[in-house]
PDB file of C-alpha atoms in Angstrom:
ATOM      1  CA  MET A   1       0.000   0.000   0.000  1.00 84.00           C
ATOM      2  CA  SER A   2       1.225   3.489  -0.869  1.00 95.00           C
ATOM      3  CA  ASP A   3       0.372   6.649   1.072  1.00 98.00           C
ATOM      4  CA  THR A   4       0.298   8.694  -2.164  1.00 98.00           C
ATOM      5  CA  LEU A   5      -2.042   8.670  -5.152  1.00 98.00           C
ATOM      6  CA  VAL A   6      -1.184  10.372  -8.443  1.00 98.00           C
ATOM      7  CA  ILE A   7      -4.338  11.419 -10.310  1.00 98.00           C
ATOM      8  CA  ILE A   8      -4.016  11.734 -14.085  1.00 98.00           C
ATOM      9  CA  PRO A   9      -7.107  12.940 -15.983  1.00 97.00           C
ATOM     10  CA  THR A  10      -7.247  11.847 -19.617  1.00 97.00           C
ATOM     11  CA  PHE A  11      -9.065  12.607 -22.829  1.00 94.00           C
ATOM     12  CA  ASN A  12      -7.501  11.200 -26.005  1.00 95.00           C
ATOM     13  CA  GLU A  13      -4.049  10.498 -24.575  1.00 95.00           C
ATOM     14  CA  LYS A  14      -3.276   7.177 -26.279  1.00 97.00           C
ATOM     15  CA  GLU A  15       0.125   8.474 -27.449  1.00 95.00           C
ATOM     16  CA  ASN A  16       1.270   9.255 -23.907  1.00 95.00           C
ATOM     17  CA  ILE A  17      -0.621   7.196 -21.373  1.00 97.00           C
ATOM     18  CA  GLU A  18       1.401   3.977 -21.328  1.00 98.00           C
ATOM     19  CA  ALA A  19       4.700   5.844 -21.146  1.00 97.00           C
ATOM     20  CA  ILE A  20       3.616   8.227 -18.371  1.00 98.00           C
ATOM     21  CA  ILE A  21       2.311   5.355 -16.223  1.00 98.00           C
ATOM     22  CA  THR A  22       5.567   3.457 -16.685  1.00 98.00           C
ATOM     23  CA  ALA A  23       7.585   6.574 -15.829  1.00 98.00           C
ATOM     24  CA  VAL A  24       5.655   7.215 -12.600  1.00 98.00           C
ATOM     25  CA  PHE A  25       6.131   3.637 -11.457  1.00 98.00           C
ATOM     26  CA  ALA A  26       9.863   3.878 -12.230  1.00 98.00           C
ATOM     27  CA  GLN A  27      10.398   6.474  -9.477  1.00 97.00           C
ATOM     28  CA  GLU A  28      12.189   5.577  -6.248  1.00 96.00           C
ATOM     29  CA  LYS A  29       9.006   6.055  -4.207  1.00 97.00           C
ATOM     30  CA  ASN A  30       6.051   3.708  -4.482  1.00 97.00           C
ATOM     31  CA  PHE A  31       3.185   5.720  -5.997  1.00 98.00           C
ATOM     32  CA  HIS A  32      -0.282   4.558  -6.916  1.00 98.00           C
ATOM     33  CA  ILE A  33      -2.008   6.001  -9.992  1.00 98.00           C
ATOM     34  CA  LEU A  34      -5.654   6.749 -10.683  1.00 98.00           C
ATOM     35  CA  ILE A  35      -6.571   7.510 -14.290  1.00 98.00           C
ATOM     36  CA  VAL A  36      -9.801   9.490 -14.645  1.00 98.00           C
ATOM     37  CA  ASP A  37     -10.795   9.037 -18.263  1.00 97.00           C
ATOM     38  CA  ASP A  38     -13.570  11.084 -19.854  1.00 95.00           C
ATOM     39  CA  ASN A  39     -14.735   8.460 -22.335  1.00 94.00           C
ATOM     40  CA  SER A  40     -11.786   8.989 -24.710  1.00 96.00           C
ATOM     41  CA  PRO A  41     -12.797   7.862 -28.215  1.00 96.00           C
ATOM     42  CA  ASP A  42      -9.165   7.051 -29.076  1.00 96.00           C
ATOM     43  CA  GLY A  43      -9.020   4.032 -26.756  1.00 96.00           C
ATOM     44  CA  THR A  44      -7.003   5.535 -23.904  1.00 97.00           C
ATOM     45  CA  ALA A  45      -8.974   3.553 -21.312  1.00 97.00           C
ATOM     46  CA  ALA A  46      -8.309   0.245 -23.058  1.00 98.00           C
ATOM     47  CA  ILE A  47      -4.564   0.907 -22.929  1.00 98.00           C
ATOM     48  CA  VAL A  48      -4.797   1.623 -19.202  1.00 98.00           C
ATOM     49  CA  GLU A  49      -6.829  -1.505 -18.553  1.00 98.00           C
ATOM     50  CA  LYS A  50      -4.185  -3.567 -20.323  1.00 98.00           C
ATOM     51  CA  GLN A  51      -1.478  -2.040 -18.112  1.00 98.00           C
ATOM     52  CA  MET A  52      -3.563  -2.791 -15.023  1.00 98.00           C
ATOM     53  CA  LEU A  53      -2.812  -6.457 -15.627  1.00 98.00           C
ATOM     54  CA  GLU A  54       0.858  -5.638 -15.031  1.00 97.00           C
ATOM     55  CA  PHE A  55       0.190  -3.359 -12.033  1.00 97.00           C
ATOM     56  CA  PRO A  56      -2.973  -4.784 -10.431  1.00 96.00           C
ATOM     57  CA  THR A  57      -2.402  -3.252  -6.987  1.00 97.00           C
ATOM     58  CA  GLN A  58      -0.983   0.115  -8.077  1.00 98.00           C
ATOM     59  CA  LEU A  59      -2.959   1.255 -11.129  1.00 98.00           C
ATOM     60  CA  PHE A  60      -6.664   2.112 -11.157  1.00 98.00           C
ATOM     61  CA  ILE A  61      -9.104   3.717 -13.564  1.00 98.00           C
ATOM     62  CA  GLU A  62     -12.366   5.580 -13.200  1.00 98.00           C
ATOM     63  CA  LYS A  63     -14.278   5.948 -16.480  1.00 97.00           C
ATOM     64  CA  ARG A  64     -16.693   8.856 -16.813  1.00 95.00           C
ATOM     65  CA  MET A  65     -19.362   9.003 -19.494  1.00 90.00           C
ATOM     66  CA  GLY A  66     -18.714  12.510 -20.760  1.00 80.00           C
ATOM     67  CA  LYS A  67     -16.168  15.315 -20.956  1.00 79.00           C
ATOM     68  CA  THR A  68     -17.342  17.785 -18.310  1.00 81.00           C
ATOM     69  CA  GLY A  69     -14.173  19.679 -17.468  1.00 85.00           C
ATOM     70  CA  LEU A  70     -10.784  19.203 -15.893  1.00 91.00           C
ATOM     71  CA  GLY A  71     -12.016  20.380 -12.514  1.00 93.00           C
ATOM     72  CA  THR A  72     -14.807  17.831 -12.296  1.00 95.00           C
ATOM     73  CA  ALA A  73     -12.353  15.068 -13.274  1.00 96.00           C
ATOM     74  CA  TYR A  74     -10.012  16.040 -10.452  1.00 97.00           C
ATOM     75  CA  ILE A  75     -12.848  16.344  -7.938  1.00 97.00           C
ATOM     76  CA  HIS A  76     -13.972  12.859  -8.931  1.00 97.00           C
ATOM     77  CA  GLY A  77     -10.409  11.670  -8.338  1.00 98.00           C
ATOM     78  CA  PHE A  78     -10.077  13.555  -5.042  1.00 98.00           C
ATOM     79  CA  LYS A  79     -13.215  11.943  -3.648  1.00 98.00           C
ATOM     80  CA  TRP A  80     -12.006   8.520  -4.762  1.00 98.00           C
ATOM     81  CA  ALA A  81      -8.636   9.132  -3.080  1.00 98.00           C
ATOM     82  CA  LEU A  82     -10.244  10.257   0.179  1.00 98.00           C
ATOM     83  CA  SER A  83     -12.435   7.167   0.229  1.00 98.00           C
ATOM     84  CA  LYS A  84      -9.313   4.993  -0.136  1.00 97.00           C
ATOM     85  CA  LYS A  85      -7.455   6.694   2.751  1.00 91.00           C
ATOM     86  CA  TYR A  86      -4.481   8.130   0.827  1.00 98.00           C
ATOM     87  CA  GLU A  87      -2.586  10.768   2.817  1.00 98.00           C
ATOM     88  CA  TYR A  88      -1.124  12.657  -0.172  1.00 98.00           C
ATOM     89  CA  ILE A  89      -2.840  13.259  -3.488  1.00 98.00           C
ATOM     90  CA  ILE A  90      -0.960  14.604  -6.508  1.00 98.00           C
ATOM     91  CA  GLU A  91      -2.387  16.165  -9.679  1.00 98.00           C
ATOM     92  CA  MET A  92      -0.431  15.444 -12.845  1.00 97.00           C
ATOM     93  CA  ASP A  93      -0.897  15.785 -16.614  1.00 96.00           C
ATOM     94  CA  ALA A  94      -0.599  12.797 -18.915  1.00 96.00           C
ATOM     95  CA  ASP A  95       1.525  14.461 -21.594  1.00 93.00           C
ATOM     96  CA  PHE A  96       4.939  14.717 -19.844  1.00 94.00           C
ATOM     97  CA  SER A  97       4.645  18.470 -19.393  1.00 93.00           C
ATOM     98  CA  HIS A  98       5.114  17.511 -15.741  1.00 95.00           C
ATOM     99  CA  ASN A  99       8.302  15.546 -15.188  1.00 96.00           C
ATOM    100  CA  PRO A 100       7.670  12.331 -13.194  1.00 97.00           C
ATOM    101  CA  LYS A 101      11.077  12.822 -11.543  1.00 97.00           C
ATOM    102  CA  ASP A 102       9.621  15.831  -9.717  1.00 97.00           C
ATOM    103  CA  LEU A 103       6.916  13.762  -8.008  1.00 98.00           C
ATOM    104  CA  VAL A 104       9.184  12.860  -5.100  1.00 98.00           C
ATOM    105  CA  ARG A 105      10.110  16.526  -4.601  1.00 98.00           C
ATOM    106  CA  LEU A 106       6.448  17.532  -4.315  1.00 98.00           C
ATOM    107  CA  TYR A 107       5.781  14.620  -1.970  1.00 98.00           C
ATOM    108  CA  ASN A 108       8.758  15.458   0.235  1.00 98.00           C
ATOM    109  CA  SER A 109       7.629  19.069   0.478  1.00 98.00           C
ATOM    110  CA  CYS A 110       4.379  17.904   2.094  1.00 98.00           C
ATOM    111  CA  LYS A 111       5.665  14.859   3.928  1.00 97.00           C
ATOM    112  CA  ASN A 112       8.935  16.207   5.353  1.00 97.00           C
ATOM    113  CA  GLU A 113       9.084  19.992   4.909  1.00 97.00           C
ATOM    114  CA  GLY A 114       5.873  21.243   6.484  1.00 96.00           C
ATOM    115  CA  SER A 115       3.808  22.067   3.410  1.00 98.00           C
ATOM    116  CA  ASP A 116       0.098  21.372   3.234  1.00 98.00           C
ATOM    117  CA  VAL A 117       0.074  22.108  -0.497  1.00 98.00           C
ATOM    118  CA  SER A 118       3.146  21.908  -2.722  1.00 98.00           C
ATOM    119  CA  ILE A 119       2.979  23.389  -6.207  1.00 98.00           C
ATOM    120  CA  GLY A 120       5.242  22.413  -9.093  1.00 96.00           C
ATOM    121  CA  SER A 121       5.830  26.014 -10.082  1.00 94.00           C
ATOM    122  CA  ARG A 122       6.995  27.420 -13.419  1.00 90.00           C
ATOM    123  CA  TYR A 123       7.344  30.965 -12.085  1.00 87.00           C
ATOM    124  CA  VAL A 124       8.979  30.882  -8.663  1.00 85.00           C
ATOM    125  CA  ASN A 125      10.304  34.360  -7.799  1.00 74.00           C
ATOM    126  CA  ASN A 126       9.308  35.522 -11.294  1.00 70.00           C
ATOM    127  CA  GLN A 127      11.731  33.143 -13.009  1.00 73.00           C
ATOM    128  CA  VAL A 128      10.230  31.446 -16.082  1.00 70.00           C
ATOM    129  CA  ASN A 129      10.895  27.718 -16.476  1.00 71.00           C
ATOM    130  CA  VAL A 130       8.951  26.734 -19.591  1.00 73.00           C
ATOM    131  CA  VAL A 131      10.232  24.806 -22.616  1.00 72.00           C
ATOM    132  CA  ASN A 132       8.743  24.677 -26.140  1.00 64.00           C
ATOM    133  CA  TRP A 133       5.942  27.196 -25.700  1.00 64.00           C
ATOM    134  CA  ASP A 134       5.462  29.936 -28.281  1.00 68.00           C
ATOM    135  CA  ILE A 135       5.819  33.443 -26.904  1.00 70.00           C
ATOM    136  CA  LYS A 136       2.073  34.187 -27.104  1.00 70.00           C
ATOM    137  CA  ARG A 137       1.127  31.233 -24.916  1.00 68.00           C
ATOM    138  CA  LEU A 138       3.978  31.885 -22.513  1.00 66.00           C
ATOM    139  CA  LEU A 139       2.981  35.511 -22.004  1.00 70.00           C
ATOM    140  CA  LEU A 140      -0.677  34.543 -21.605  1.00 72.00           C
ATOM    141  CA  SER A 141       0.136  32.022 -18.882  1.00 72.00           C
ATOM    142  CA  TYR A 142       2.669  34.217 -17.090  1.00 72.00           C
ATOM    143  CA  PHE A 143       0.501  37.315 -16.971  1.00 77.00           C
ATOM    144  CA  ALA A 144      -2.609  35.265 -16.110  1.00 78.00           C
ATOM    145  CA  SER A 145      -0.838  34.161 -12.948  1.00 79.00           C
ATOM    146  CA  LYS A 146       0.231  37.743 -12.231  1.00 81.00           C
ATOM    147  CA  TYR A 147      -3.348  38.879 -12.769  1.00 84.00           C
ATOM    148  CA  VAL A 148      -4.711  36.266 -10.362  1.00 85.00           C
ATOM    149  CA  ARG A 149      -2.075  37.164  -7.780  1.00 85.00           C
ATOM    150  CA  PHE A 150      -3.028  40.839  -8.050  1.00 85.00           C
ATOM    151  CA  ILE A 151      -6.805  40.286  -7.881  1.00 87.00           C
ATOM    152  CA  THR A 152      -6.837  37.718  -5.081  1.00 89.00           C
ATOM    153  CA  ARG A 153      -3.677  38.776  -3.190  1.00 91.00           C
ATOM    154  CA  ILE A 154      -2.739  35.108  -2.916  1.00 93.00           C
ATOM    155  CA  PRO A 155       1.046  34.770  -2.299  1.00 94.00           C
ATOM    156  CA  VAL A 156       1.559  32.231  -5.097  1.00 94.00           C
ATOM    157  CA  TYR A 157       3.502  32.926  -8.294  1.00 91.00           C
ATOM    158  CA  ASP A 158       2.124  30.075 -10.419  1.00 91.00           C
ATOM    159  CA  THR A 159      -1.581  30.193  -9.595  1.00 90.00           C
ATOM    160  CA  THR A 160      -2.626  28.211 -12.681  1.00 88.00           C
ATOM    161  CA  ALA A 161      -0.182  25.325 -12.129  1.00 92.00           C
ATOM    162  CA  GLY A 162      -1.639  21.847 -12.520  1.00 94.00           C
ATOM    163  CA  PHE A 163       1.189  19.884 -10.880  1.00 97.00           C
ATOM    164  CA  VAL A 164       0.191  19.931  -7.213  1.00 98.00           C
ATOM    165  CA  CYS A 165       0.486  17.743  -4.116  1.00 98.00           C
ATOM    166  CA  TRP A 166      -2.286  18.055  -1.523  1.00 98.00           C
ATOM    167  CA  LYS A 167      -2.312  16.739   1.999  1.00 98.00           C
ATOM    168  CA  ARG A 168      -5.422  14.777   2.750  1.00 98.00           C
ATOM    169  CA  SER A 169      -6.443  17.318   5.405  1.00 98.00           C
ATOM    170  CA  VAL A 170      -6.674  20.101   2.809  1.00 98.00           C
ATOM    171  CA  LEU A 171      -9.052  18.178   0.552  1.00 98.00           C
ATOM    172  CA  GLU A 172     -11.127  17.182   3.585  1.00 98.00           C
ATOM    173  CA  THR A 173     -11.420  20.830   4.633  1.00 98.00           C
ATOM    174  CA  VAL A 174     -12.227  22.367   1.259  1.00 96.00           C
ATOM    175  CA  ASN A 175     -15.832  21.600   0.345  1.00 94.00           C
ATOM    176  CA  LEU A 176     -15.275  19.921  -3.018  1.00 96.00           C
ATOM    177  CA  ASP A 177     -18.980  20.127  -3.837  1.00 95.00           C
ATOM    178  CA  LYS A 178     -18.765  23.935  -3.646  1.00 92.00           C
ATOM    179  CA  VAL A 179     -15.991  24.300  -6.237  1.00 92.00           C
ATOM    180  CA  LYS A 180     -17.492  26.272  -9.127  1.00 87.00           C
ATOM    181  CA  LEU A 181     -14.773  26.632 -11.773  1.00 85.00           C
ATOM    182  CA  VAL A 182     -14.529  23.499 -13.898  1.00 82.00           C
ATOM    183  CA  GLY A 183     -11.828  24.277 -16.485  1.00 80.00           C
ATOM    184  CA  TYR A 184      -8.205  25.165 -15.858  1.00 78.00           C
ATOM    185  CA  ALA A 185      -9.445  27.910 -13.513  1.00 86.00           C
ATOM    186  CA  PHE A 186     -10.249  25.069 -11.127  1.00 91.00           C
ATOM    187  CA  GLN A 187      -6.539  25.147 -10.273  1.00 93.00           C
ATOM    188  CA  ILE A 188      -6.843  28.771  -9.188  1.00 92.00           C
ATOM    189  CA  GLU A 189      -9.945  28.224  -7.084  1.00 93.00           C
ATOM    190  CA  MET A 190      -8.465  25.271  -5.213  1.00 96.00           C
ATOM    191  CA  LYS A 191      -5.282  27.178  -4.314  1.00 96.00           C
ATOM    192  CA  TYR A 192      -7.326  30.215  -3.303  1.00 94.00           C
ATOM    193  CA  LYS A 193      -9.542  28.170  -0.988  1.00 95.00           C
ATOM    194  CA  ALA A 194      -6.560  26.388   0.572  1.00 97.00           C
ATOM    195  CA  TRP A 195      -4.910  29.761   1.214  1.00 96.00           C
ATOM    196  CA  LYS A 196      -8.112  31.199   2.696  1.00 95.00           C
ATOM    197  CA  HIS A 197      -8.213  28.248   5.059  1.00 97.00           C
ATOM    198  CA  LYS A 198      -4.667  29.197   6.114  1.00 97.00           C
ATOM    199  CA  PHE A 199      -2.965  26.063   4.863  1.00 98.00           C
ATOM    200  CA  ASN A 200       0.769  26.308   4.223  1.00 98.00           C
ATOM    201  CA  ILE A 201       1.419  26.534   0.471  1.00 98.00           C
ATOM    202  CA  LYS A 202       4.917  26.088  -0.935  1.00 98.00           C
ATOM    203  CA  GLU A 203       6.108  26.425  -4.527  1.00 97.00           C
ATOM    204  CA  VAL A 204       8.694  23.925  -5.743  1.00 97.00           C
ATOM    205  CA  SER A 205      10.544  25.079  -8.850  1.00 94.00           C
ATOM    206  CA  VAL A 206      10.050  22.747 -11.834  1.00 94.00           C
ATOM    207  CA  VAL A 207      10.621  22.934 -15.579  1.00 91.00           C
ATOM    208  CA  PHE A 208       7.423  22.672 -17.616  1.00 87.00           C
ATOM    209  CA  THR A 209       7.894  21.114 -21.060  1.00 86.00           C
ATOM    210  CA  ASP A 210       5.144  21.347 -23.662  1.00 75.00           C
ATOM    211  CA  ARG A 211       3.778  18.080 -25.021  1.00 54.00           C
ATOM    212  CA  ASP A 212       5.429  16.315 -27.955  1.00 61.00           C
ATOM    213  CA  LEU A 213       2.496  14.005 -28.689  1.00 59.00           C
ATOM    214  CA  GLY A 214      -1.258  14.525 -28.717  1.00 51.00           C
ATOM    215  CA  THR A 215      -3.292  17.724 -28.771  1.00 59.00           C
ATOM    216  CA  SER A 216      -3.451  20.518 -26.211  1.00 53.00           C
ATOM    217  CA  LYS A 217      -6.857  21.071 -24.572  1.00 51.00           C
ATOM    218  CA  MET A 218      -6.322  24.844 -24.155  1.00 51.00           C
ATOM    219  CA  ASN A 219      -8.930  27.099 -25.784  1.00 49.00           C
ATOM    220  CA  ARG A 220     -10.487  30.575 -25.476  1.00 54.00           C
ATOM    221  CA  ASN A 221     -13.311  29.412 -23.206  1.00 57.00           C
ATOM    222  CA  ILE A 222     -10.756  28.159 -20.686  1.00 55.00           C
ATOM    223  CA  VAL A 223      -8.968  31.523 -20.699  1.00 57.00           C
ATOM    224  CA  SER A 224     -12.262  33.400 -20.348  1.00 61.00           C
ATOM    225  CA  GLU A 225     -13.319  31.281 -17.375  1.00 62.00           C
ATOM    226  CA  ALA A 226     -10.014  31.967 -15.675  1.00 60.00           C
ATOM    227  CA  LEU A 227     -10.181  35.745 -16.199  1.00 63.00           C
ATOM    228  CA  PHE A 228     -13.799  36.352 -15.234  1.00 65.00           C
ATOM    229  CA  GLY A 229     -14.212  33.452 -12.837  1.00 68.00           C
ATOM    230  CA  VAL A 230     -11.453  34.788 -10.609  1.00 72.00           C
ATOM    231  CA  ILE A 231     -13.230  38.123 -10.245  1.00 64.00           C
ATOM    232  CA  LYS A 232     -16.514  36.441  -9.324  1.00 66.00           C
ATOM    233  CA  MET A 233     -14.755  34.101  -6.921  1.00 69.00           C
ATOM    234  CA  THR A 234     -12.979  36.969  -5.166  1.00 66.00           C
ATOM    235  CA  LEU A 235     -16.017  39.228  -4.944  1.00 59.00           C
ATOM    236  CA  LYS A 236     -18.151  36.453  -3.465  1.00 60.00           C
ATOM    237  CA  GLY A 237     -15.421  35.482  -1.047  1.00 56.00           C
ATOM    238  CA  LEU A 238     -15.001  31.975   0.297  1.00 49.00           C
ATOM    239  CA  PRO A 239     -18.274  30.011   0.322  1.00 44.00           C
ATOM    240  CA  LYS A 240     -19.414  28.666   3.655  1.00 43.00           C
ATOM    241  CA  GLN A 241     -17.967  25.219   4.184  1.00 43.00           C
TER     242      GLN A 241
END
């Protein structure tokens, strides 16, 4: 039994999924993995199920019927993790933009260094650690995080980061059923709520590398939700828990 679950949401990740699972299991720490697949038409789930024969006690899958947003996939995974008594829950992308070698660093930050939330951060102290992004996307991401930091006053440089380790106690405290933002802005809302609950958040510097295989899920609706959702979230304050 592992004390840590890595949640990887998927939609059409057949090019990456087998390799990312293998890479996570190759780390020096024993991690478990939960794939939350949104009914990928490319057969992602079938690839995972085949790998489950090799890792029957470490690899799990939850198959959802539709594609309803990154945030709802992670909330589904969080609830599953809490029901299985994991102490540390890590969010991770399937496309190798998050380096599996950094998993232990995020875990250690929570397990041994006093963090309640550890963020794999691209922008620690305003340094930019991003590889293979065009300048337009880089500036959009960088200034989106600055914008969120300014609006919310949250002391986090990479507010939109999706490589995050949560202590169980944080996810038990935040009312997951009250999370409103379902796209990438979900990442902002979760960090904001953890900060409002006075949990200790630490940023761990990582290098983010854009995907080589598959298609990015970023679109204008995601950006719009992040920009306007943050204002609504801040004006309404923290919902009663």
